[in-house]
Amino acid sequence: MTTQFPLFNVTDVVFDEILSQLELNEILHLSLCSPKTRKIVRCHMKKSIRYPLYLDTKEFIWMKFGFIGEKGKHVIMMSVWKSEISNERKFEIVSSEEEKVKISKYEDHYALLSSDDNEWMYGCVLVRDHIIDLFRKDIETLYCNNPYSMAFLKYKAPIRMTYSGGEDCNGYWKLVSYEKEHSAKTGGLQLRHWLPEGYDFTLTREYEYVRMEKAHFGRSDDVLKLAEKSKEVVIDKSGLFSKGLNTILNYWLEHRIDGLKFLSTQVRSYKEFLVFEGMEHRITDTTEVVNYKSYTGELYRLSPGKRLRRDDGVIASFFYDPTTLILNFGVVTDNNAEK
């Protein structure tokens, strides 16, 4: 026997309490009951949610919308999947905007199924706009295997972070492909796939954070190209050597990459006398423990290590770990320092 509850007859205070006890995916499913329900739920969502929304387009013909919860857990709220629709699958009729659509339970969430490309894209737009409007929050994080997914979010607010590629992605894309006119702007860009020798690291847009996980052939010129447009640059694997690092530090001393606030890069061969050549008088030792908090919230160790003073009084701290071959270089301020 099904028990009915007069949800719309409760007071606003009670309705607010009910919403506070629901997970975000449950709130979304409630809003799909009818246009009236959607309007009421949205009215009670007086403030935008504190969890960031994400979009995952890495799997072909399967777009997943969700939120990043406690401890970075990714929870799918709804997906749009292009598939042959089986007569054996159970469907529910729900409302999005003024449209009636069919959804079906798929593992741990509901999926909107479509049978052709046009229907699939229409469903993606429908779900995207419904979620953004309901929660009064734009999608902040994009996971993709190619830059063309960025066009899907072009007319929305800039993306906070874009992650492209991964272990399941064998190809790579030129940086210019992420900066086309039809692509959404992103504050941070992280390329997880392997980059070949001769890859062009030139950026045309401004970034808060750029990370290249597998730039094995990257040299000082490549790092400088990234540093010209991004405040923070992280290169997990590179082809950088001591003389190249010396060039980068000199560029910073000469105010040629003033926008750079943080650099973390692999240095394959670190010889201190080559790194410090020509700037020995500007370098001092430091024992104060300082960590740099990056745009993505990660902490990078900057000391005990060295300090480099520029002629305008700006001081950068840096630390080299011979075990990992990683050098961290950062201009520490009250906003990014963690002691």
Short mmCIF file of C-alpha atoms in Angstrom, two decimals, residues 44 54 56 109 138 152 160 183 230 251 262:
data_model
loop_
_atom_site.label_atom_id
_atom_site.label_comp_id
_atom_site.label_asym_id
_atom_site.label_seq_id
_atom_site.Cartn_x
_atom_site.Cartn_y
_atom_site.Cartn_z
CA HIS A 44 12.64 27.28 -1.61
CA TYR A 54 30.29 19.06 -12.56
CA ASP A 56 31.44 14.57 -17.31
CA HIS A 109 20.91 7.56 -10.70
CA ASP A 138 26.62 27.20 -12.82
CA PHE A 152 28.38 22.94 -24.74
CA ARG A 160 36.28 27.07 -12.91
CA SER A 183 34.66 27.25 -26.50
CA SER A 230 48.84 31.60 -16.35
CA TYR A 251 62.80 35.93 -16.60
CA PHE A 262 53.61 29.65 -8.64
#
